[in-house]
Amino acid sequence: MEIIEATPAAPLLHVRDLSSAYITRPWGIFGKKEIKPVLNNVNLEIAHGEIFGLVGESGCGKTTLAKCILGLIDYQGEVFFSGKVREKKPSVRSRRHRAFEIQAVFQNPGASLNPAKTIGWILEEPLKAHGLGNPAERQAQVDEMLDLVGLDAAFKTRKPRELSSGQKQRAAIAAALMLRPSLIVADEPVSALDVSVAAQILNLFRDLNKRLDLGMLFISHNIEQVNYLCDRVAVMHSGIAGDLQQPPYPLHVQQKV
């Protein structure tokens, strides 16, 4: 399998000819499984520190593409991170290393935060799981991350049910950033929020991008949000990415002026 040499010019994320399909369960004893293609030869690149927007109609394959990039489902094709190909069946060591490369922020922050634990516990757990720092150092990092996302140290003792929807999403973003990943995959991260809170979260993403040189794949169905936040925008249609020189144009990438 080809490996692209890691150089400063290499993109942070490179998706090459990525395809994926879902296999349905058979109906009854004599039913047959059906293979339903979702992605077909998708190609895209995200540079270091770039916010890349992905928009498209519901069901076109945006979330499936995110799951493939995160390594949550099987796919055909290749995904490169910082010039190195990502294994489709990684070892335990590789899985642990991936946590420092890519993290995700999901649509429903309430479902992505453990309801039985405090925010402080949730944020500290990734550090403990990877054996990073002593208790005092981990608490200092938790305090720093809470401040970075606009929450104070008092939130450490609160549980997710005690937070508003915007505060939950800020806590979820903080949890995703605890291991200092280079890329965040944000799948509809503000669609469940009201307009004013969504605007605050978008501004937070902008601030984090500048302060941390954070790369981001921002998935949304709202073209105005994507146009406001992202450096480049790709439009997906029916999960197909074809030659941009020939019609139709199912995945069209635009550089914002």
Coordinates of N, CA and C in Angstrom, one line a residue:
M1 N 0.8 -1.2 0.0 CA 0.0 0.0 0.0 C 0.9 1.2 0.0
E2 N 0.5 2.2 -0.8 CA 1.4 3.4 -1.0 C 1.3 4.3 0.3
I3 N 2.4 4.8 0.7 CA 2.5 5.8 1.8 C 3.1 7.1 1.3
I4 N 2.4 8.1 1.5 CA 2.9 9.4 1.1 C 3.8 9.9 2.1
E5 N 5.0 10.4 1.7 CA 6.0 10.9 2.7 C 5.4 12.1 3.4
A6 N 5.6 12.1 4.7 CA 5.1 13.3 5.5 C 6.1 14.5 5.3
T7 N 5.6 15.5 4.7 CA 6.3 16.7 4.5 C 5.4 17.9 4.9
P8 N 6.0 19.1 5.1 CA 5.2 20.2 5.4 C 4.2 20.5 4.4
A9 N 4.4 20.1 3.1 CA 3.4 20.4 2.1 C 2.3 19.4 2.1
A10 N 2.4 18.3 2.8 CA 1.4 17.2 2.8 C 0.2 17.7 3.5
P11 N -1.0 17.5 3.0 CA -2.2 17.9 3.8 C -2.4 17.2 5.1
L12 N -3.1 17.9 6.0 CA -3.4 17.2 7.3 C -4.2 16.0 7.1
L13 N -5.3 16.1 6.3 CA -6.1 14.9 6.0 C -6.3 14.8 4.5
H14 N -6.1 13.6 3.9 CA -6.3 13.3 2.5 C -7.1 12.1 2.4
V15 N -8.3 12.2 1.8 CA -9.2 11.1 1.5 C -9.1 10.8 0.0
R16 N -8.8 9.6 -0.3 CA -8.6 9.2 -1.7 C -9.5 8.0 -2.1
D17 N -10.4 8.3 -3.1 CA -11.3 7.2 -3.7 C -12.0 6.4 -2.6
L18 N -12.6 7.2 -1.6 CA -13.2 6.5 -0.5 C -14.7 6.1 -0.9
S19 N -15.0 4.8 -0.7 CA -16.4 4.3 -1.0 C -16.8 3.5 0.2
S20 N -18.1 3.5 0.4 CA -18.7 2.8 1.5 C -20.1 2.4 1.2
A21 N -20.6 1.3 1.8 CA -22.0 0.8 1.5 C -22.5 0.2 2.8
Y22 N -23.8 0.2 2.9 CA -24.5 -0.5 4.0 C -25.1 -1.7 3.5
I23 N -25.1 -2.8 4.3 CA -25.7 -4.1 4.0 C -26.9 -4.2 4.9
T24 N -28.1 -4.3 4.2 CA -29.4 -4.5 5.0 C -29.6 -5.9 5.5
R25 N -30.3 -6.0 6.5 CA -30.7 -7.4 7.1 C -31.7 -8.0 6.2
P26 N -31.6 -9.4 6.0 CA -32.6 -10.1 5.2 C -33.9 -10.2 5.8
W27 N -35.0 -10.1 5.0 CA -36.3 -10.2 5.6 C -36.8 -11.6 5.5
G28 N -37.1 -12.2 6.6 CA -37.6 -13.6 6.6 C -36.5 -14.6 6.4
I29 N -36.9 -15.9 6.2 CA -36.0 -17.0 6.0 C -35.3 -16.9 4.7
F30 N -36.1 -16.6 3.7 CA -35.6 -16.6 2.3 C -35.2 -15.2 1.8
G31 N -35.2 -14.3 2.7 CA -34.8 -12.9 2.3 C -33.3 -12.8 1.9
K32 N -33.0 -11.8 1.1 CA -31.6 -11.6 0.7 C -31.1 -10.3 1.2
K33 N -29.9 -10.3 1.5 CA -29.2 -9.0 1.9 C -29.1 -8.1 0.7
E34 N -29.3 -6.8 1.0 CA -29.1 -5.8 -0.1 C -27.9 -4.9 0.3
I35 N -27.1 -4.6 -0.7 CA -26.0 -3.7 -0.6 C -26.4 -2.4 -1.1
K36 N -26.4 -1.4 -0.2 CA -26.8 0.0 -0.6 C -25.6 0.9 -0.6
P37 N -25.1 1.3 -1.7 CA -23.9 2.2 -1.8 C -24.3 3.5 -1.2
V38 N -23.4 4.1 -0.4 CA -23.6 5.4 0.3 C -22.6 6.4 -0.3
L39 N -21.3 6.0 -0.3 CA -20.2 6.9 -0.8 C -19.6 6.2 -2.0
N40 N -19.2 7.0 -3.0 CA -18.6 6.4 -4.2 C -17.5 7.3 -4.7
N41 N -16.2 6.8 -4.3 CA -15.0 7.5 -4.8 C -14.9 9.0 -4.4
V42 N -15.1 9.2 -3.1 CA -15.0 10.6 -2.6 C -13.5 10.9 -2.4
N43 N -13.1 12.1 -2.8 CA -11.8 12.6 -2.7 C -11.8 14.0 -2.1
L44 N -11.0 14.3 -1.1 CA -10.9 15.6 -0.5 C -9.6 15.7 0.3
E45 N -9.2 17.0 0.5 CA -8.0 17.3 1.3 C -8.3 18.4 2.2
I46 N -7.8 18.3 3.4 CA -7.9 19.4 4.4 C -6.5 19.8 4.9
A47 N -6.1 21.0 4.7 CA -4.8 21.5 5.1 C -4.7 21.7 6.6
H48 N -3.4 21.8 7.1 CA -3.2 22.1 8.5 C -3.8 23.5 8.8
G49 N -4.6 23.5 9.9 CA -5.2 24.7 10.4 C -6.4 25.2 9.5
E50 N -6.9 24.4 8.6 CA -8.0 24.8 7.7 C -9.3 24.3 8.3
I51 N -10.4 25.2 8.1 CA -11.7 24.8 8.4 C -12.4 24.4 7.1
F52 N -12.7 23.2 6.9 CA -13.2 22.7 5.7 C -14.7 22.4 5.9
G53 N -15.6 23.0 5.1 CA -17.0 22.8 5.2 C -17.6 21.7 4.3
L54 N -18.5 20.9 4.8 CA -19.1 19.9 3.9 C -20.6 20.0 4.1
V55 N -21.3 20.4 3.0 CA -22.8 20.5 3.0 C -23.4 19.6 2.0
G56 N -24.7 19.4 2.2 CA -25.4 18.5 1.3 C -26.8 18.1 1.9
E57 N -27.6 17.6 1.1 CA -29.0 17.2 1.5 C -28.9 16.1 2.5
S58 N -30.0 15.9 3.3 CA -30.1 14.8 4.2 C -30.0 13.5 3.5
G59 N -29.2 12.6 4.0 CA -29.1 11.3 3.4 C -28.0 11.2 2.3
C60 N -27.3 12.2 2.1 CA -26.3 12.2 0.9 C -25.0 11.5 1.3
G61 N -24.8 11.2 2.6 CA -23.6 10.5 3.0 C -22.6 11.3 3.8
K62 N -22.9 12.5 4.3 CA -22.0 13.4 5.0 C -21.5 12.7 6.3
T63 N -22.5 12.2 7.1 CA -22.1 11.5 8.4 C -21.4 10.2 8.1
T64 N -21.7 9.5 7.1 CA -21.0 8.3 6.8 C -19.6 8.6 6.4
L65 N -19.3 9.6 5.7 CA -18.0 10.0 5.4 C -17.2 10.4 6.7
A66 N -17.9 11.1 7.6 CA -17.2 11.4 8.9 C -16.9 10.1 9.7
K67 N -17.8 9.1 9.7 CA -17.5 7.9 10.4 C -16.4 7.1 9.7
C68 N -16.2 7.2 8.4 CA -15.1 6.5 7.8 C -13.8 7.2 8.2
I69 N -13.8 8.5 8.2 CA -12.6 9.2 8.5 C -12.2 8.9 10.0
L70 N -13.2 8.8 10.9 CA -12.9 8.5 12.3 C -12.6 7.0 12.5
G71 N -12.7 6.2 11.4 CA -12.4 4.8 11.6 C -13.5 4.0 12.3
L72 N -14.8 4.5 12.3 CA -15.8 3.8 13.0 C -16.5 2.8 12.1
I73 N -16.4 2.9 10.8 CA -17.1 1.9 9.9 C -16.1 1.5 8.8
D74 N -16.3 0.4 8.2 CA -15.5 -0.1 7.1 C -15.7 0.7 5.8
Y75 N -14.6 0.8 5.0 CA -14.7 1.5 3.8 C -13.6 1.0 2.8
Q76 N -13.8 1.3 1.6 CA -12.8 1.1 0.5 C -12.2 2.4 0.2
G77 N -10.9 2.3 -0.2 CA -10.1 3.5 -0.5 C -9.1 3.8 0.6
E78 N -8.6 5.0 0.6 CA -7.5 5.3 1.5 C -7.7 6.6 2.2
V79 N -7.3 6.7 3.5 CA -7.4 7.9 4.3 C -6.0 8.1 4.8
F80 N -5.4 9.3 4.5 CA -4.1 9.6 4.9 C -4.2 10.7 6.0
F81 N -3.4 10.6 7.0 CA -3.3 11.7 8.0 C -1.8 12.1 8.2
S82 N -1.6 13.4 7.9 CA -0.2 14.0 7.9 C 0.7 13.2 7.0
G83 N 0.2 12.7 5.9 CA 1.0 12.0 4.9 C 1.1 10.5 5.1
K84 N 0.6 10.0 6.2 CA 0.7 8.5 6.5 C -0.7 7.9 6.4
V85 N -0.7 6.7 5.8 CA -2.0 6.0 5.6 C -2.5 5.5 6.9
R86 N -3.8 5.6 7.1 CA -4.4 5.1 8.4 C -4.8 3.7 8.1
E87 N -4.4 2.8 9.1 CA -4.8 1.4 8.9 C -6.3 1.2 9.1
K88 N -6.8 0.3 8.3 CA -8.3 0.0 8.4 C -8.6 -0.9 9.6
K89 N -7.6 -1.7 10.0 CA -7.7 -2.6 11.1 C -6.5 -2.3 12.1
P90 N -6.6 -1.2 12.8 CA -5.4 -0.8 13.5 C -5.2 -1.7 14.8
S91 N -4.0 -1.7 15.2 CA -3.6 -2.4 16.4 C -4.1 -1.5 17.6
V92 N -4.0 -2.1 18.8 CA -4.4 -1.3 20.0 C -3.5 -0.1 20.2
R93 N -2.2 -0.2 19.9 CA -1.3 0.9 20.0 C -1.7 2.0 19.0
S94 N -2.1 1.6 17.7 CA -2.5 2.6 16.7 C -3.8 3.3 17.1
R95 N -4.7 2.5 17.7 CA -6.0 3.2 18.2 C -5.7 4.2 19.2
R96 N -4.8 3.9 20.2 CA -4.5 4.9 21.2 C -3.8 6.1 20.6
H97 N -3.0 5.9 19.6 CA -2.3 7.1 18.9 C -3.3 7.9 18.2
R98 N -4.3 7.3 17.6 CA -5.3 8.0 16.8 C -6.1 9.1 17.6
A99 N -6.2 8.8 18.9 CA -6.9 9.7 19.8 C -6.2 11.1 19.8
F100 N -4.9 11.1 19.6 CA -4.2 12.3 19.6 C -4.2 13.0 18.2
E101 N -4.8 12.4 17.2 CA -4.8 12.9 15.9 C -6.2 13.6 15.6
I102 N -7.2 12.8 15.7 CA -8.6 13.2 15.4 C -9.6 12.9 16.5
Q103 N -10.4 13.9 16.8 CA -11.5 13.8 17.7 C -12.8 14.3 17.1
A104 N -13.9 14.0 17.7 CA -15.2 14.3 17.1 C -16.1 15.1 18.0
V105 N -16.9 16.0 17.5 CA -17.9 16.7 18.2 C -19.2 16.4 17.5
F106 N -20.2 15.9 18.3 CA -21.4 15.4 17.7 C -22.6 16.4 17.8
Q107 N -23.7 16.0 17.1 CA -24.8 16.9 17.1 C -25.5 17.1 18.4
N108 N -25.6 16.0 19.2 CA -26.3 16.1 20.4 C -25.3 15.9 21.6
P109 N -25.0 17.1 22.2 CA -24.0 17.0 23.3 C -24.4 16.2 24.5
G110 N -25.8 16.2 24.7 CA -26.3 15.5 25.9 C -26.1 14.0 25.8
A111 N -26.0 13.5 24.5 CA -25.8 12.0 24.3 C -24.4 11.7 24.3
S112 N -23.5 12.6 24.1 CA -22.0 12.3 24.0 C -21.3 12.6 25.4
L113 N -22.1 13.1 26.4 CA -21.5 13.2 27.7 C -22.1 12.2 28.7
N114 N -21.3 11.6 29.5 CA -21.8 10.6 30.4 C -22.7 11.3 31.5
P115 N -24.0 10.9 31.5 CA -24.9 11.6 32.4 C -24.6 11.4 33.9
A116 N -23.9 10.3 34.2 CA -23.7 9.9 35.6 C -22.4 10.5 36.2
K117 N -21.6 11.2 35.3 CA -20.3 11.8 35.8 C -20.3 13.3 35.7
T118 N -19.4 13.9 36.5 CA -19.3 15.3 36.5 C -18.5 15.8 35.3
I119 N -18.6 17.0 34.9 CA -17.8 17.6 33.8 C -16.3 17.4 34.0
G120 N -15.9 17.7 35.3 CA -14.5 17.5 35.6 C -14.0 16.1 35.4
W121 N -14.8 15.1 35.7 CA -14.4 13.7 35.5 C -14.3 13.4 34.0
I122 N -15.3 13.9 33.3 CA -15.4 13.6 31.8 C -14.1 14.2 31.1
L123 N -13.7 15.4 31.5 CA -12.6 16.0 30.9 C -11.3 15.4 31.3
E124 N -11.2 14.9 32.5 CA -9.9 14.4 33.0 C -9.7 12.9 32.5
E125 N -10.8 12.2 32.3 CA -10.7 10.8 31.9 C -9.8 10.5 30.8
P126 N -9.8 11.2 29.6 CA -8.9 10.9 28.5 C -7.4 11.0 29.0
L127 N -7.1 12.0 29.9 CA -5.7 12.1 30.4 C -5.3 10.9 31.2
K128 N -6.3 10.5 32.1 CA -6.0 9.3 32.9 C -5.9 8.0 32.1
A129 N -6.7 7.9 31.1 CA -6.7 6.7 30.2 C -5.4 6.5 29.5
H130 N -4.7 7.7 29.2 CA -3.5 7.6 28.5 C -2.3 7.8 29.4
G131 N -2.5 7.9 30.7 CA -1.4 8.0 31.7 C -0.7 9.3 31.6
L132 N -1.4 10.4 31.3 CA -0.7 11.7 31.2 C -0.8 12.5 32.5
G133 N 0.3 12.9 33.0 CA 0.4 13.8 34.2 C -0.1 13.1 35.5
N134 N 0.2 13.9 36.6 CA -0.3 13.5 37.9 C -1.6 14.2 38.1
P135 N -2.3 13.9 39.2 CA -3.6 14.5 39.5 C -3.7 16.0 39.5
A136 N -2.6 16.6 40.0 CA -2.6 18.1 40.1 C -2.4 18.6 38.6
E137 N -1.6 18.0 37.9 CA -1.4 18.5 36.5 C -2.6 18.3 35.6
R138 N -3.3 17.1 35.9 CA -4.5 16.9 35.1 C -5.6 17.9 35.4
Q139 N -5.7 18.2 36.7 CA -6.7 19.2 37.1 C -6.4 20.6 36.5
A140 N -5.1 20.9 36.5 CA -4.7 22.2 35.9 C -5.1 22.2 34.4
Q141 N -4.9 21.1 33.7 CA -5.3 21.0 32.3 C -6.8 21.1 32.1
V142 N -7.5 20.5 33.0 CA -9.0 20.6 32.9 C -9.4 22.1 33.1
D143 N -8.9 22.8 34.1 CA -9.2 24.2 34.3 C -8.9 25.0 33.1
E144 N -7.7 24.7 32.5 CA -7.3 25.5 31.3 C -8.2 25.3 30.1
M145 N -8.7 24.0 29.9 CA -9.5 23.7 28.8 C -10.9 24.3 29.0
L146 N -11.4 24.3 30.3 CA -12.7 24.9 30.5 C -12.7 26.4 30.2
D147 N -11.6 27.1 30.6 CA -11.4 28.5 30.4 C -11.3 28.7 28.9
L148 N -10.7 27.8 28.1 CA -10.5 28.0 26.7 C -11.9 28.0 26.0
V149 N -12.8 27.2 26.5 CA -14.1 27.1 25.8 C -15.2 28.0 26.4
G150 N -14.8 28.8 27.3 CA -15.7 29.8 27.9 C -16.5 29.4 29.1
L151 N -16.0 28.4 29.8 CA -16.6 27.9 31.1 C -15.6 28.1 32.2
D152 N -16.1 28.3 33.4 CA -15.2 28.4 34.6 C -15.1 27.2 35.4
A153 N -14.2 27.2 36.3 CA -13.8 26.0 37.1 C -15.0 25.4 37.9
A154 N -16.0 26.2 38.1 CA -17.2 25.8 38.9 C -17.9 24.7 38.2
F155 N -17.8 24.6 36.9 CA -18.5 23.6 36.1 C -17.9 22.2 36.3
K156 N -16.8 22.1 36.9 CA -16.2 20.8 37.1 C -17.0 19.9 38.0
T157 N -17.8 20.5 38.9 CA -18.6 19.7 39.8 C -20.0 19.4 39.3
R158 N -20.3 20.0 38.2 CA -21.7 19.8 37.7 C -21.8 18.6 36.8
K159 N -23.0 18.1 36.7 CA -23.3 17.0 35.8 C -24.0 17.5 34.5
P160 N -23.9 16.8 33.4 CA -24.5 17.3 32.1 C -25.9 17.8 32.3
R161 N -26.8 17.2 33.1 CA -28.2 17.6 33.2 C -28.3 19.0 33.8
E162 N -27.3 19.5 34.5 CA -27.3 20.8 35.1 C -26.9 21.9 34.2
L163 N -26.5 21.6 32.9 CA -26.0 22.5 32.0 C -27.1 22.8 30.9
S164 N -27.0 24.0 30.4 CA -27.8 24.3 29.2 C -27.3 23.7 28.0
S165 N -28.0 23.7 26.9 CA -27.6 23.0 25.6 C -26.3 23.6 25.1
G166 N -26.1 24.9 25.2 CA -24.9 25.6 24.8 C -23.7 25.2 25.6
Q167 N -24.0 25.2 27.0 CA -22.9 24.8 27.9 C -22.5 23.3 27.7
K168 N -23.5 22.5 27.4 CA -23.1 21.1 27.1 C -22.2 20.9 25.9
Q169 N -22.5 21.7 24.9 CA -21.7 21.6 23.7 C -20.3 22.2 23.9
R170 N -20.2 23.2 24.7 CA -18.9 23.7 25.1 C -18.1 22.7 25.9
A171 N -18.8 21.9 26.8 CA -18.1 20.9 27.5 C -17.7 19.7 26.6
A172 N -18.5 19.4 25.6 CA -18.2 18.4 24.7 C -17.0 18.8 23.8
I173 N -16.9 20.0 23.4 CA -15.8 20.5 22.7 C -14.5 20.4 23.5
A174 N -14.6 20.8 24.8 CA -13.5 20.7 25.7 C -13.0 19.3 25.8
A175 N -13.9 18.3 26.0 CA -13.6 16.9 26.1 C -12.8 16.5 24.8
A176 N -13.3 16.9 23.6 CA -12.7 16.5 22.4 C -11.3 17.1 22.3
L177 N -11.0 18.2 22.9 CA -9.7 18.9 22.8 C -8.7 18.5 23.9
M178 N -9.1 17.7 24.8 CA -8.2 17.4 26.0 C -6.9 16.8 25.6
L179 N -6.9 15.9 24.5 CA -5.6 15.3 24.0 C -4.9 16.1 22.9
R180 N -5.4 17.3 22.7 CA -4.8 18.3 21.8 C -4.7 17.7 20.4
P181 N -5.8 17.2 19.8 CA -5.8 16.7 18.4 C -5.5 17.8 17.4
S182 N -5.1 17.3 16.2 CA -4.8 18.3 15.1 C -6.1 18.5 14.3
L183 N -7.1 17.6 14.4 CA -8.3 17.7 13.5 C -9.5 17.4 14.4
I184 N -10.5 18.2 14.2 CA -11.8 17.9 14.8 C -12.8 17.7 13.7
V185 N -13.6 16.6 13.8 CA -14.7 16.3 12.9 C -15.9 16.7 13.6
A186 N -16.6 17.8 13.2 CA -17.7 18.3 13.8 C -19.0 18.1 12.9
D187 N -19.8 17.1 13.4 CA -20.9 16.7 12.6 C -22.2 17.3 13.1
E188 N -22.7 18.3 12.4 CA -23.9 19.1 12.7 C -23.8 19.6 14.2
P189 N -22.7 20.2 14.6 CA -22.5 20.5 16.0 C -23.4 21.6 16.6
V190 N -24.1 22.4 15.7 CA -25.0 23.5 16.2 C -26.4 23.4 15.7
S191 N -26.7 22.3 15.1 CA -28.1 22.1 14.5 C -29.2 22.0 15.6
A192 N -28.8 21.5 16.8 CA -29.7 21.3 17.9 C -29.8 22.5 18.8
L193 N -29.1 23.6 18.5 CA -29.0 24.8 19.3 C -29.9 25.9 18.7
D194 N -30.3 26.8 19.5 CA -31.1 28.0 19.0 C -30.1 28.9 18.3
V195 N -30.6 29.9 17.6 CA -29.8 30.7 16.7 C -28.7 31.5 17.5
S196 N -29.0 32.1 18.6 CA -28.0 32.9 19.3 C -26.9 32.0 19.9
V197 N -27.3 30.8 20.5 CA -26.3 29.9 21.0 C -25.4 29.3 19.9
A198 N -26.0 29.0 18.8 CA -25.3 28.5 17.6 C -24.2 29.4 17.2
A199 N -24.6 30.7 17.1 CA -23.6 31.7 16.7 C -22.4 31.8 17.7
Q200 N -22.7 31.6 19.0 CA -21.6 31.7 19.9 C -20.7 30.5 19.7
I201 N -21.3 29.3 19.4 CA -20.4 28.1 19.2 C -19.6 28.3 18.0
L202 N -20.2 28.8 16.9 CA -19.4 29.1 15.7 C -18.3 30.0 15.9
N203 N -18.5 31.1 16.7 CA -17.4 32.0 17.1 C -16.3 31.3 17.9
L204 N -16.8 30.4 18.8 CA -15.8 29.6 19.6 C -14.9 28.7 18.7
F205 N -15.5 28.1 17.7 CA -14.8 27.3 16.7 C -13.7 28.2 16.0
R206 N -14.1 29.3 15.6 CA -13.2 30.3 14.9 C -12.0 30.6 15.8
D207 N -12.4 30.9 17.1 CA -11.3 31.3 18.1 C -10.4 30.1 18.3
L208 N -10.9 28.9 18.5 CA -10.0 27.7 18.7 C -9.2 27.5 17.5
N209 N -9.7 27.7 16.3 CA -8.9 27.5 15.1 C -7.7 28.4 15.0
K210 N -7.9 29.6 15.4 CA -6.8 30.6 15.4 C -5.8 30.4 16.5
R211 N -6.3 30.1 17.7 CA -5.4 29.9 18.9 C -4.7 28.6 18.9
L212 N -5.3 27.6 18.4 CA -4.7 26.2 18.5 C -4.2 25.8 17.1
D213 N -4.4 26.6 16.0 CA -4.1 26.1 14.7 C -4.8 24.8 14.4
L214 N -6.1 24.7 14.8 CA -6.9 23.5 14.7 C -7.5 23.3 13.4
G215 N -7.3 22.2 12.8 CA -8.0 21.8 11.6 C -9.4 21.3 11.9
M216 N -10.3 21.5 10.9 CA -11.7 21.1 11.2 C -12.4 20.6 10.0
L217 N -13.2 19.5 10.1 CA -14.1 19.2 9.1 C -15.5 19.5 9.6
F218 N -16.1 20.6 9.1 CA -17.4 21.1 9.7 C -18.5 20.6 8.8
I219 N -19.4 19.7 9.3 CA -20.5 19.2 8.5 C -21.8 19.8 8.9
S220 N -22.5 20.3 7.9 CA -23.8 21.0 8.2 C -24.7 20.9 7.0
H221 N -25.9 21.2 7.2 CA -26.9 21.4 6.1 C -27.2 22.9 5.9
N222 N -26.6 23.7 6.8 CA -26.9 25.1 6.7 C -25.7 25.8 6.0
I223 N -26.0 26.3 4.8 CA -24.9 26.8 3.9 C -24.5 28.2 4.5
E224 N -25.3 28.9 5.2 CA -24.9 30.2 5.7 C -23.9 30.0 6.9
Q225 N -24.1 29.0 7.7 CA -23.1 28.7 8.8 C -21.8 28.3 8.2
V226 N -21.8 27.5 7.2 CA -20.6 27.0 6.5 C -19.9 28.1 5.9
N227 N -20.6 29.0 5.2 CA -20.0 30.1 4.5 C -19.4 31.1 5.5
Y228 N -20.0 31.2 6.7 CA -19.4 32.1 7.7 C -18.2 31.6 8.3
L229 N -18.1 30.3 8.5 CA -17.1 29.7 9.3 C -15.9 29.2 8.5
C230 N -16.2 28.6 7.3 CA -15.2 27.7 6.7 C -14.3 28.5 5.7
D231 N -13.1 27.9 5.5 CA -12.2 28.5 4.5 C -12.5 28.0 3.1
R232 N -12.9 26.7 3.0 CA -13.3 26.1 1.7 C -14.6 25.3 2.0
V233 N -15.4 25.1 0.9 CA -16.7 24.4 1.1 C -16.8 23.4 0.0
A234 N -17.3 22.2 0.4 CA -17.6 21.1 -0.6 C -19.1 20.8 -0.5
V235 N -19.7 20.6 -1.6 CA -21.1 20.2 -1.7 C -21.2 18.8 -2.1
M236 N -21.8 17.9 -1.3 CA -22.0 16.5 -1.6 C -23.4 16.2 -2.1
H237 N -23.5 15.4 -3.1 CA -24.8 15.0 -3.6 C -24.8 13.5 -3.9
S238 N -25.7 12.8 -3.2 CA -25.8 11.3 -3.3 C -24.5 10.6 -3.0
G239 N -23.6 11.1 -2.2 CA -22.4 10.4 -1.9 C -21.5 10.1 -3.0
I240 N -21.6 10.9 -4.1 CA -20.7 10.6 -5.2 C -19.8 11.8 -5.5
A241 N -18.5 11.4 -5.7 CA -17.6 12.5 -6.1 C -17.0 12.1 -7.4
G242 N -17.3 12.9 -8.4 CA -16.8 12.7 -9.7 C -15.7 13.7 -10.2
D243 N -15.4 13.6 -11.4 CA -14.4 14.5 -12.0 C -15.0 15.9 -12.1
L244 N -14.3 16.9 -11.5 CA -14.9 18.2 -11.4 C -14.9 18.9 -12.8
Q245 N -14.2 18.3 -13.7 CA -14.1 18.9 -15.1 C -15.3 18.5 -15.9
Q246 N -16.0 17.5 -15.5 CA -17.1 17.0 -16.3 C -18.4 17.0 -15.5
P247 N -19.5 17.4 -16.1 CA -20.8 17.3 -15.4 C -21.2 15.8 -15.3
P248 N -22.0 15.5 -14.2 CA -22.5 16.4 -13.1 C -21.4 16.6 -12.1
Y249 N -21.6 17.5 -11.2 CA -20.6 17.9 -10.2 C -21.1 17.5 -8.8
P250 N -21.1 16.2 -8.5 CA -21.6 15.8 -7.2 C -20.9 16.2 -6.0
L251 N -19.5 16.4 -6.1 CA -18.8 17.0 -4.9 C -18.0 18.1 -5.5
H252 N -18.4 19.3 -5.2 CA -17.8 20.5 -5.8 C -17.2 21.3 -4.6
V253 N -15.9 21.5 -4.7 CA -15.1 22.2 -3.7 C -14.9 23.7 -4.1
Q254 N -15.2 24.6 -3.3 CA -15.1 26.0 -3.6 C -14.1 26.7 -2.6
Q255 N -13.2 27.5 -3.1 CA -12.4 28.4 -2.3 C -13.1 29.7 -2.1
K256 N -13.3 30.0 -0.8 CA -14.0 31.3 -0.5 C -13.1 32.5 -0.9
V257 N -13.7 33.5 -1.4 CA -13.0 34.7 -1.8 C -13.0 35.7 -0.7

